[in-house]
PDB file of C-alpha atoms in Angstrom:
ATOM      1  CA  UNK A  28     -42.752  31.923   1.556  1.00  0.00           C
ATOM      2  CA  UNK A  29     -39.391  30.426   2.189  1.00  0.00           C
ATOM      3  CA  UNK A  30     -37.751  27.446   2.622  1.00  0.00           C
ATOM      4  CA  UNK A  31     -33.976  26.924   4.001  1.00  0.00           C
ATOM      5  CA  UNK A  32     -32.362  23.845   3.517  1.00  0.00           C
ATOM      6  CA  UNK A  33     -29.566  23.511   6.384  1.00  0.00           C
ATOM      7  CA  UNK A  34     -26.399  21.395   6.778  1.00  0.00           C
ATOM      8  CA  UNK A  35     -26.270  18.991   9.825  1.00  0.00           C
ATOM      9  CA  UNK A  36     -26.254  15.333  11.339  1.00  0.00           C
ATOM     10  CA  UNK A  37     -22.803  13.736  11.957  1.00  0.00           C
ATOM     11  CA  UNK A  38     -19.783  13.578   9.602  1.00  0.00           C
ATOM     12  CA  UNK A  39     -16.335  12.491   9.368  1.00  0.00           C
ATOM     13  CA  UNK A  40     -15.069  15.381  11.867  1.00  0.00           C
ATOM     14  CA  UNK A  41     -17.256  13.466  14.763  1.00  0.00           C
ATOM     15  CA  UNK A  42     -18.380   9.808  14.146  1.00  0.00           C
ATOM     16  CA  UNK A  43     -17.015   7.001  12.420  1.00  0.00           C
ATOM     17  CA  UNK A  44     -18.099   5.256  10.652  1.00  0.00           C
ATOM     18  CA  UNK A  45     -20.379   7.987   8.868  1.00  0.00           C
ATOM     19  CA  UNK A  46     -23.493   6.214   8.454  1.00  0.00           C
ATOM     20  CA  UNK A  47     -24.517   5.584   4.841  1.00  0.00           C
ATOM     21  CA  UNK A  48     -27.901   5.425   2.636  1.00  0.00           C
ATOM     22  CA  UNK A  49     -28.421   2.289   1.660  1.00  0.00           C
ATOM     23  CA  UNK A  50     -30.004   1.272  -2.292  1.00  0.00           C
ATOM     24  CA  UNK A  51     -33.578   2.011  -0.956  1.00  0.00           C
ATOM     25  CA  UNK A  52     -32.887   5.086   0.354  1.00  0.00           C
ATOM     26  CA  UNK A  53     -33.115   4.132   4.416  1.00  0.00           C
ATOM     27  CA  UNK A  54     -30.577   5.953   6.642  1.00  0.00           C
ATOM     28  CA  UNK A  55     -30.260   6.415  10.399  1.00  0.00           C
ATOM     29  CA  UNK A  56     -29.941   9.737  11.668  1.00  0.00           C
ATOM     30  CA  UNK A  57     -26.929   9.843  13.633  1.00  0.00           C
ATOM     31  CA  UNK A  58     -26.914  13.335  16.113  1.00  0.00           C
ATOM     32  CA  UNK A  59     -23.249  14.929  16.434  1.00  0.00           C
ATOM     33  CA  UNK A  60     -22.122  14.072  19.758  1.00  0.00           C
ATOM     34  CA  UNK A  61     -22.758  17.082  22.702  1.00  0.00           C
ATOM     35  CA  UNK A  62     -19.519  18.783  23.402  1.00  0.00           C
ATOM     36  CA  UNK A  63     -19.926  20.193  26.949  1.00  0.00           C
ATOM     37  CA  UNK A  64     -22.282  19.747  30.243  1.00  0.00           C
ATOM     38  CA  UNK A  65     -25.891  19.508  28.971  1.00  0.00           C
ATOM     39  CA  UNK A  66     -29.195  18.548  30.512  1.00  0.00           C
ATOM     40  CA  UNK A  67     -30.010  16.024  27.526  1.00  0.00           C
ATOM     41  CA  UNK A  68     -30.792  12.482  28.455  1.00  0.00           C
ATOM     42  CA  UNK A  69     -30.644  10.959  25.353  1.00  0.00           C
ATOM     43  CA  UNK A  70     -27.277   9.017  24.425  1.00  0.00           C
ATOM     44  CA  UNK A  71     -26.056   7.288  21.958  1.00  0.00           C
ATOM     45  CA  UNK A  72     -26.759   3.993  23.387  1.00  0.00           C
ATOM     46  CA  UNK A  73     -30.116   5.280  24.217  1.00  0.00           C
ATOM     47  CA  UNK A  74     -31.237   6.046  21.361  1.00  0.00           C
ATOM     48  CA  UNK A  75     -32.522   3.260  18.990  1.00  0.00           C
ATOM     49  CA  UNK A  76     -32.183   2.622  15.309  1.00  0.00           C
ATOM     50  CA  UNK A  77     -35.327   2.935  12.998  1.00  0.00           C
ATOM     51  CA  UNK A  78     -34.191  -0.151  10.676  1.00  0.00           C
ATOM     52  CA  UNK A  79     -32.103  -2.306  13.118  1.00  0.00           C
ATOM     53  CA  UNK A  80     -32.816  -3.835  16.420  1.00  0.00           C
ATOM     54  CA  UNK A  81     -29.986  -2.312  18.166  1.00  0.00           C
ATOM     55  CA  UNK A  82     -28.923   1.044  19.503  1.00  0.00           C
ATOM     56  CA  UNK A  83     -26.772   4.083  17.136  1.00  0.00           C
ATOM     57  CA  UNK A  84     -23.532   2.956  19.109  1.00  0.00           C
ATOM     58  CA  UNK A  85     -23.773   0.011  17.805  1.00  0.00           C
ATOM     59  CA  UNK A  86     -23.338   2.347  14.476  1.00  0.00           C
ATOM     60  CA  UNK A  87     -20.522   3.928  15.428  1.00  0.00           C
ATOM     61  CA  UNK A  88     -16.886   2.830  16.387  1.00  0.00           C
ATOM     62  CA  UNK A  89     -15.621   6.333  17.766  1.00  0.00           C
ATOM     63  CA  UNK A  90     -16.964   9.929  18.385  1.00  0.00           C
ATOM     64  CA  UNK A  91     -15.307  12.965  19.156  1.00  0.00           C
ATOM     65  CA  UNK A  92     -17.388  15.400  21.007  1.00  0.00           C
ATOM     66  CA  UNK A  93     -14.590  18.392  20.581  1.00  0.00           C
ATOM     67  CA  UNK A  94     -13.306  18.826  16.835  1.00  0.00           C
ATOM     68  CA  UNK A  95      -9.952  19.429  17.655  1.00  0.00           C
ATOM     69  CA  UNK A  96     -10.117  17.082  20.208  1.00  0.00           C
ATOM     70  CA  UNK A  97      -9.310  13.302  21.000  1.00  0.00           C
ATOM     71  CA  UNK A  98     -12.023  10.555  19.853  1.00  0.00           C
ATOM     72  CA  UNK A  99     -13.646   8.619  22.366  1.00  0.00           C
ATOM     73  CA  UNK A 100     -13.443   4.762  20.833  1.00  0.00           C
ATOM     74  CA  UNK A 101     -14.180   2.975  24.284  1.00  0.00           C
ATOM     75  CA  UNK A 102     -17.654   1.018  23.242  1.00  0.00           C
ATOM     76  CA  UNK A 103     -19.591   2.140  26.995  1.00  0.00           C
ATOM     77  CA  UNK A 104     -18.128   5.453  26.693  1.00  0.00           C
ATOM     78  CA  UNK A 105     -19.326   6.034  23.094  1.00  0.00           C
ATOM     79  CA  UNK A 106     -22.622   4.403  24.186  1.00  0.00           C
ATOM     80  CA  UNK A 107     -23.144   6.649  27.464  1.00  0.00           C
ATOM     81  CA  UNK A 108     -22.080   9.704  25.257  1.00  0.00           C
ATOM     82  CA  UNK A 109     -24.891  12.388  25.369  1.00  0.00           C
ATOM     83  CA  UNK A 110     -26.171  13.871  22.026  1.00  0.00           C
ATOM     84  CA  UNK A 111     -26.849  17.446  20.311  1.00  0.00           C
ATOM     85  CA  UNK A 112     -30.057  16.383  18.922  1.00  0.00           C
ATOM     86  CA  UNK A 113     -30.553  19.590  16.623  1.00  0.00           C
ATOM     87  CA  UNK A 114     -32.514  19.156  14.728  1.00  0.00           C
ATOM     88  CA  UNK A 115     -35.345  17.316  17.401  1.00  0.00           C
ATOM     89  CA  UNK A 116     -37.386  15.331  14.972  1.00  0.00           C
ATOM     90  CA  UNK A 117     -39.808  14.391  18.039  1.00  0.00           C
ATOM     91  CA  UNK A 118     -40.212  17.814  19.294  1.00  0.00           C
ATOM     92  CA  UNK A 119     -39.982  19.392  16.171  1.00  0.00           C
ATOM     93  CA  UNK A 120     -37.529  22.173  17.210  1.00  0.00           C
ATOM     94  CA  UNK A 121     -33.882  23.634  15.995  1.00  0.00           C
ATOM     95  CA  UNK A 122     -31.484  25.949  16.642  1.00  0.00           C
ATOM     96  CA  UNK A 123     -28.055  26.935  15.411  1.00  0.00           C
ATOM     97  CA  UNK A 124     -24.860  29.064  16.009  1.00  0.00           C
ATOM     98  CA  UNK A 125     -23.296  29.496  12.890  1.00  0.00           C
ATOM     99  CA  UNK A 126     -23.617  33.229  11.298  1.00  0.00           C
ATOM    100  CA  UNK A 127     -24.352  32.122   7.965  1.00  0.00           C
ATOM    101  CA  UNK A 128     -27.328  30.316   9.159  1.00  0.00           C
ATOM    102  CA  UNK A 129     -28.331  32.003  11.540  1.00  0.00           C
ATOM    103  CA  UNK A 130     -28.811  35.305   9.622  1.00  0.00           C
ATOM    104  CA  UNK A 131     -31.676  33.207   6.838  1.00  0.00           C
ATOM    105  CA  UNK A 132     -33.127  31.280   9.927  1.00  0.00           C
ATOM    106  CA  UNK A 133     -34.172  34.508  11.985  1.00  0.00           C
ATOM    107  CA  UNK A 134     -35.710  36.501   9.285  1.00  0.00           C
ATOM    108  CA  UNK A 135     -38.251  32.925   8.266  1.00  0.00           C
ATOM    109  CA  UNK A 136     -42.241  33.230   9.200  1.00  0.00           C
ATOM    110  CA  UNK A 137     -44.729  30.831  10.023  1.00  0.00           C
ATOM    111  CA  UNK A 138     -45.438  28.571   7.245  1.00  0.00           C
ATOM    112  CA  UNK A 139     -41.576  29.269   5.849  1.00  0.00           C
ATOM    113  CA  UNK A 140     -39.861  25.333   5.841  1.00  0.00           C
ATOM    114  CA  UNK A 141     -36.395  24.478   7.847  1.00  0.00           C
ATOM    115  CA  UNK A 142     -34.886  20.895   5.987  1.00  0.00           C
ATOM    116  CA  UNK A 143     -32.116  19.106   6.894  1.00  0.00           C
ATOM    117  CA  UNK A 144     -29.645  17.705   4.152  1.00  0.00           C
ATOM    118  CA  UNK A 145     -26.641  15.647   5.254  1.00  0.00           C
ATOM    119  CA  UNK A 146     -23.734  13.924   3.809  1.00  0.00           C
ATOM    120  CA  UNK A 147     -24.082   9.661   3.434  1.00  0.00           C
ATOM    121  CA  UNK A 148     -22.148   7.248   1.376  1.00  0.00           C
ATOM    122  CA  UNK A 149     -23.963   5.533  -0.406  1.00  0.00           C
ATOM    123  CA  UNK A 150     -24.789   2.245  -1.545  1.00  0.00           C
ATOM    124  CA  UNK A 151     -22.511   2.020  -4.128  1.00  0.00           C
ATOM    125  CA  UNK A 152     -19.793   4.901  -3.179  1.00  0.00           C
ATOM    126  CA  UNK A 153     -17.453   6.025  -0.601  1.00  0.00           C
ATOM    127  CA  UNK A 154     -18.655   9.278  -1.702  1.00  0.00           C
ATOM    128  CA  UNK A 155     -20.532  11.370   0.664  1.00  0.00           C
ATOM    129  CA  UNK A 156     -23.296  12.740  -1.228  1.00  0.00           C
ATOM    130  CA  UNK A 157     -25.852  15.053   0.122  1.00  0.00           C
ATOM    131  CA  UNK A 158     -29.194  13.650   1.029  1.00  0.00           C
ATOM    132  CA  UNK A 159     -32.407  15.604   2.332  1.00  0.00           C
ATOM    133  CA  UNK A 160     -33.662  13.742   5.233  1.00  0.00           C
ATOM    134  CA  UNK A 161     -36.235  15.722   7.220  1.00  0.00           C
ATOM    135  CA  UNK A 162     -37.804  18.814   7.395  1.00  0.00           C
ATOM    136  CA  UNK A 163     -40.570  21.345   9.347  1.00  0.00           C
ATOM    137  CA  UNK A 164     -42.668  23.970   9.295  1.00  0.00           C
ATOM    138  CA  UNK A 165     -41.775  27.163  10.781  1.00  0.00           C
ATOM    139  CA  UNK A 166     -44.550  27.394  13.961  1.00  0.00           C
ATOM    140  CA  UNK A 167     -43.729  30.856  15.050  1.00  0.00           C
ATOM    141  CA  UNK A 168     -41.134  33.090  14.498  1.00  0.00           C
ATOM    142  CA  UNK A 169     -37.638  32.056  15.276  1.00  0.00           C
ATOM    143  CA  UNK A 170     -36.179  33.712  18.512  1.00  0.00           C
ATOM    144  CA  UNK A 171     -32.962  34.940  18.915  1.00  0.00           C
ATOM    145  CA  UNK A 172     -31.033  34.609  22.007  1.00  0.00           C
ATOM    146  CA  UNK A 173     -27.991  37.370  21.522  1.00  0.00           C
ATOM    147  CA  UNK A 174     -24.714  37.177  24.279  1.00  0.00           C
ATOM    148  CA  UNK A 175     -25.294  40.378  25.706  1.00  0.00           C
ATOM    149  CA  UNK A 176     -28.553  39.666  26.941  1.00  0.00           C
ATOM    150  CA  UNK A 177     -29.217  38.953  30.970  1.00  0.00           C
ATOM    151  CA  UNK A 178     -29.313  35.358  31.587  1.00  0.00           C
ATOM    152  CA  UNK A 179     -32.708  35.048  33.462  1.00  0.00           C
ATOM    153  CA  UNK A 180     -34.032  37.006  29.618  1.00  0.00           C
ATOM    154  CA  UNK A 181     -32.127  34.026  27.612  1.00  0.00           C
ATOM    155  CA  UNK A 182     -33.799  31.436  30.093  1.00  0.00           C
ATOM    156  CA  UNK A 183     -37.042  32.833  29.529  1.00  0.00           C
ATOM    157  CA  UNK A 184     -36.677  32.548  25.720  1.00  0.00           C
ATOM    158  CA  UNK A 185     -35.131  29.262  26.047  1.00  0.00           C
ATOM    159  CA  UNK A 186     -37.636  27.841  28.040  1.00  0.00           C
ATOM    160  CA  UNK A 187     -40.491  27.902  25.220  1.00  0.00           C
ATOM    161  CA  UNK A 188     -38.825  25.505  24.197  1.00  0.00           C
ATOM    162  CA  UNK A 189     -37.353  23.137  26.852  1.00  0.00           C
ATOM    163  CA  UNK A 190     -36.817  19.846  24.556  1.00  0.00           C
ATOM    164  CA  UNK A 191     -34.458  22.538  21.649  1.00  0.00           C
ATOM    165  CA  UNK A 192     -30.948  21.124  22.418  1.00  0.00           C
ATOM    166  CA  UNK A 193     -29.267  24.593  23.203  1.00  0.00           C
ATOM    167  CA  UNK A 194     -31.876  25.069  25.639  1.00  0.00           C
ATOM    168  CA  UNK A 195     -30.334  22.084  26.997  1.00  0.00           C
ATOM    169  CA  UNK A 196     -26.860  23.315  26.693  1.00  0.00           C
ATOM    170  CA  UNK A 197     -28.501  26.037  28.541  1.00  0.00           C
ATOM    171  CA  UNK A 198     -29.925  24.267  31.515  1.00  0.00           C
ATOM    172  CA  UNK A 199     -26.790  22.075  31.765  1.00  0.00           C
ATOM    173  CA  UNK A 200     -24.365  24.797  31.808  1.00  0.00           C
ATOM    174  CA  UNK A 201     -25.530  27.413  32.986  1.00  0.00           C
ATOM    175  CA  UNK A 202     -25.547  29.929  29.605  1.00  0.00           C
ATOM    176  CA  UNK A 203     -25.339  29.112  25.663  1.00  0.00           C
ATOM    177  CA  UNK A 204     -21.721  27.580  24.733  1.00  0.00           C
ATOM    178  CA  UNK A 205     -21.336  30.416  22.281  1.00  0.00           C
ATOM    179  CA  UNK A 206     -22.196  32.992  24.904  1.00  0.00           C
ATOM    180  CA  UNK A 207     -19.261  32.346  27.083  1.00  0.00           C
ATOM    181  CA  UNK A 208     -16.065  33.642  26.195  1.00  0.00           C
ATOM    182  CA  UNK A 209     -14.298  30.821  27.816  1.00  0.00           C
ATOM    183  CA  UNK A 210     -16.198  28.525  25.474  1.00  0.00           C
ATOM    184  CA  UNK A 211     -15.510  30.876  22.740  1.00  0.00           C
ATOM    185  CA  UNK A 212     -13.365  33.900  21.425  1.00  0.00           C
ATOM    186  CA  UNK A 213     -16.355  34.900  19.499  1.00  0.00           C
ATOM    187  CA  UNK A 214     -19.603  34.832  21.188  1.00  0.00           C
ATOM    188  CA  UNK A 215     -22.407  34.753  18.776  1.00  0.00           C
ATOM    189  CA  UNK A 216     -26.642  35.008  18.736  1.00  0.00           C
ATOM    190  CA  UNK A 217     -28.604  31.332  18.942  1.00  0.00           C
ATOM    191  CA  UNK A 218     -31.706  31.330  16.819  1.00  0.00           C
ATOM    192  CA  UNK A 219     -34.061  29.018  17.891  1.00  0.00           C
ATOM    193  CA  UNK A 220     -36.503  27.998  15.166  1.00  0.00           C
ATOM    194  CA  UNK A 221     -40.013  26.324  16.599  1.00  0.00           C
ATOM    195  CA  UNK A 222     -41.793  23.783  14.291  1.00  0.00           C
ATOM    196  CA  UNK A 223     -44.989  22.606  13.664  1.00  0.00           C
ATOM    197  CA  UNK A 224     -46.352  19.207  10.805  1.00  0.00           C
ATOM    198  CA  UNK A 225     -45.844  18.835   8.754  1.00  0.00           C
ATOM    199  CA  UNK A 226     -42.399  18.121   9.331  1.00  0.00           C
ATOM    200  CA  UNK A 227     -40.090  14.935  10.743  1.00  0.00           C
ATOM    201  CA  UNK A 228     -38.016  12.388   9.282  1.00  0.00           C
ATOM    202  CA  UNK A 229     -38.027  11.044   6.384  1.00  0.00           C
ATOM    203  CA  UNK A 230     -38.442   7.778   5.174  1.00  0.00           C
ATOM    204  CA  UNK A 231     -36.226   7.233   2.635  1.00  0.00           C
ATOM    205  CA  UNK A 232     -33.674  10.265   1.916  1.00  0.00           C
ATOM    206  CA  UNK A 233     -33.610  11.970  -1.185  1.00  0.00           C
ATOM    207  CA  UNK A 234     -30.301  13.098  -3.220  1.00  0.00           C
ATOM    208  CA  UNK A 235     -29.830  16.470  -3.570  1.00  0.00           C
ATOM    209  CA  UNK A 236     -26.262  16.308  -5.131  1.00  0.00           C
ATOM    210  CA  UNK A 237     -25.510  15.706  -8.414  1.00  0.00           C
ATOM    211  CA  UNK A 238     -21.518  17.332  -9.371  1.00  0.00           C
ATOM    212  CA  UNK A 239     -19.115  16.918  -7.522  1.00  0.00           C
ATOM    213  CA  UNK A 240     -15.451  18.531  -7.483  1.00  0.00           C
ATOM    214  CA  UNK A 241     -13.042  17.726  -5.310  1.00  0.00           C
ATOM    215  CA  UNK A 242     -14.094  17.715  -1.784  1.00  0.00           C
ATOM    216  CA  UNK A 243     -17.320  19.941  -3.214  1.00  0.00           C
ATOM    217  CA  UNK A 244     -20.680  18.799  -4.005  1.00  0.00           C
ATOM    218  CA  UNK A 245     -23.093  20.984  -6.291  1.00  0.00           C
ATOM    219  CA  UNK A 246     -26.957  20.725  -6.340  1.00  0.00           C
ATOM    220  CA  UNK A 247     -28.071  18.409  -9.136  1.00  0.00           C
ATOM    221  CA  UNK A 248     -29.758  20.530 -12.072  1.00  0.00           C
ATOM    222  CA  UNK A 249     -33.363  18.760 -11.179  1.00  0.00           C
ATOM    223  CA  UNK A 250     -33.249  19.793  -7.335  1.00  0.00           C
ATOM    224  CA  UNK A 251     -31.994  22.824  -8.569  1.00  0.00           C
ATOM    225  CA  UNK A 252     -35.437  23.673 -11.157  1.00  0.00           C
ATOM    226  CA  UNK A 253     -37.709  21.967  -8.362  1.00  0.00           C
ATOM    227  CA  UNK A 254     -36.484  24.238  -4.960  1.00  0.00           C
ATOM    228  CA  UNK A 255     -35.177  27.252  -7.015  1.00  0.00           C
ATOM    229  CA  UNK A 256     -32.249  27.578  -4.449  1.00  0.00           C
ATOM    230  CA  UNK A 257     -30.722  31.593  -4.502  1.00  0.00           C
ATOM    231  CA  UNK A 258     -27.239  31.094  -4.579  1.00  0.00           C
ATOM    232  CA  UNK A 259     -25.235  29.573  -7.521  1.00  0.00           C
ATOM    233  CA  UNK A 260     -21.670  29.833  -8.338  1.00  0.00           C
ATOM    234  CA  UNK A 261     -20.033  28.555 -11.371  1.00  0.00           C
ATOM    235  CA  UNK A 262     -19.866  25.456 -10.491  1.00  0.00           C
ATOM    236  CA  UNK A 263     -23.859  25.395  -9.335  1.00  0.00           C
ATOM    237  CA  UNK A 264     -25.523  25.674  -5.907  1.00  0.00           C
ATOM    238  CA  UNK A 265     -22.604  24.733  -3.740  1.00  0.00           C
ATOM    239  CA  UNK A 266     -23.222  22.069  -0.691  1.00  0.00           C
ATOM    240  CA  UNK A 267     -20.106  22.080   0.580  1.00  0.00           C
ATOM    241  CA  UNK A 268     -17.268  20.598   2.056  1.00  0.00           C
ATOM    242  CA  UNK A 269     -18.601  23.115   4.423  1.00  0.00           C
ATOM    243  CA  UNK A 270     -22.497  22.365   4.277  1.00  0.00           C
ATOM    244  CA  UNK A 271     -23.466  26.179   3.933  1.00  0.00           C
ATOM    245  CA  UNK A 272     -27.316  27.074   4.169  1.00  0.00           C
ATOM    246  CA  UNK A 273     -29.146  27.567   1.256  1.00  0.00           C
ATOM    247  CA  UNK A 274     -32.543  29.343   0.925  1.00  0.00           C
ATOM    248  CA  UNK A 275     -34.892  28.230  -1.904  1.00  0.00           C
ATOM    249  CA  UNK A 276     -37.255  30.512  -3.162  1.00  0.00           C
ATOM    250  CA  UNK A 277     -40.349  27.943  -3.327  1.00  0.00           C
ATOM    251  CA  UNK A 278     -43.374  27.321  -0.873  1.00  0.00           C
ATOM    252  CA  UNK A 279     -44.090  25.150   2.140  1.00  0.00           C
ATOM    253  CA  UNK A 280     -46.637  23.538   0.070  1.00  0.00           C
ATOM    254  CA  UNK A 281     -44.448  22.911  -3.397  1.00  0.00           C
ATOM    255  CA  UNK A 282     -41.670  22.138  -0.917  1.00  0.00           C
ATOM    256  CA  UNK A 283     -43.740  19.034   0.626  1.00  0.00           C
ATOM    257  CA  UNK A 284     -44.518  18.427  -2.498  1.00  0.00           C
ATOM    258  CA  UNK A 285     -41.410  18.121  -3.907  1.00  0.00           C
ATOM    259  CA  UNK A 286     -40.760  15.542  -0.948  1.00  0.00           C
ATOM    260  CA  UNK A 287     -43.990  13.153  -1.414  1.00  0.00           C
ATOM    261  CA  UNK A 288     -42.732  12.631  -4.756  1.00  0.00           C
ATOM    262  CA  UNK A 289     -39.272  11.810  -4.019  1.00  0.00           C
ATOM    263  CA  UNK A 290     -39.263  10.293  -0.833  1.00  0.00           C
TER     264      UNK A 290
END
């Protein structure tokens, strides 16, 4: 049994403000903003904040849906932005493009855990510490959607599960972003992960990080002997600048655990 903590939500490189954890541990998750055509629905203005009484754009005073491109700061253009909800806390579903991830994602089983760790200021700091903030259990085994494959394959794949947001990069554009080459020089495999409870957000994050050097924030040494994580370096379990994925060699069950104590 597995569980593989992964880096997401929005940052500094595509929202601002970066929405922070506040002294009793409430946060709003904040989806990166969708970067191309997409069937998603949801926007930012649509979507509505667990501890306020108003929408995330009233969060946020800029997103940039490209990151090496302009940021949109108009207030009904930010609002009627559409959003890469990945992870889907209401459906339960994730998927990813990045290699590092996606190589521990496709090999976890039923029962294995996907969590979600972001980085918040917090009440007292600028400092954007790394939180856990949701997590699920693996339903059935991740599928992987590779470039090469024929189109009407990837939409059958894809459409197991219609409410995953590359699925809706999918029906939107007409193929996965990172299968087109005029998306991107380096097409890449999509692993879709489907989840089951227990699993959703959290209500009050938890701190992961304790060290932190430079732009670099390490696992704290109590995370560390709770989740067992299998990479170290000198300085610890590294959480990035660069949030990398971590696997932790502890079960679904001491994983939720390890939550209902904290959280």
């Amino acid at each position: 049994m597995t569980v593989v903590l992964c880096g997401v939500g929005a940052d500094t490189g595509n929202v601002r403000p970066v929405p922070a954890v506040d002294a009793d541990g409430r946060f709003e998750y904040v989806p990166i903003p969708e970067k191309a055509a997409t069937a998603e629905t949801a926007t930012y203005g649509a979507l509505s904040q667990r501890f306020g009484d108003e929408s995330l754009a009233d969060l946020l005073d800029g997103v940039r849906p490209a990151s090496d491109g302009d940021w949109v700061t108009d207030a009904a253009a930010v609002r009627d932005q559409p959003v890469h909800r990945d992870p889907n806390f209401d459906a339960l579903t994730y998927g990813e493009h990045r290699p590092g991830y996606v190589a521990k994602l496709r090999t976890l089983e039923p029962g294995d855990v996907v969590a979600f760790y972001g980085g918040f200021p917090g009440p007292d700091s600028s400092y954007k510490h790394r939180y856990l903030f949701g997590h699920f259990t693996v339903a059935e085994t991740p599928v992987v959607v590779k470039p090469e494959m024929d189109r009407t394959d990837k939409r059958a794949l894809l459409k197991r599960q219609p409410e995953n947001a590359h699925a809706k990069r999918f029906a939107g554009y007409g193929d996965l972003y990172y299968h087109d080459s005029e998306f991107t020089e380096r097409p890449r495999p999509v692993v879709v992960v489907p989840g089951r409870d227990p699993g959703g957000l959290l209500e009050r994050a938890i701190r992961m990080s304790g060290r932190r050097r430079g732009p670099n924030y390490y696992m704290s040494e109590t995370v560390v002997d709770a989740l067992a994580p299998q990479s170290r370096t000198d300085n610890g379990t590294h959480l990035g600048g660069f949030k990398p994925a971590v696997r932790c060699a502890v079960t679904g069950e001491e994983f939720v655990e390890f939550v209902g104590e904290r959280a």
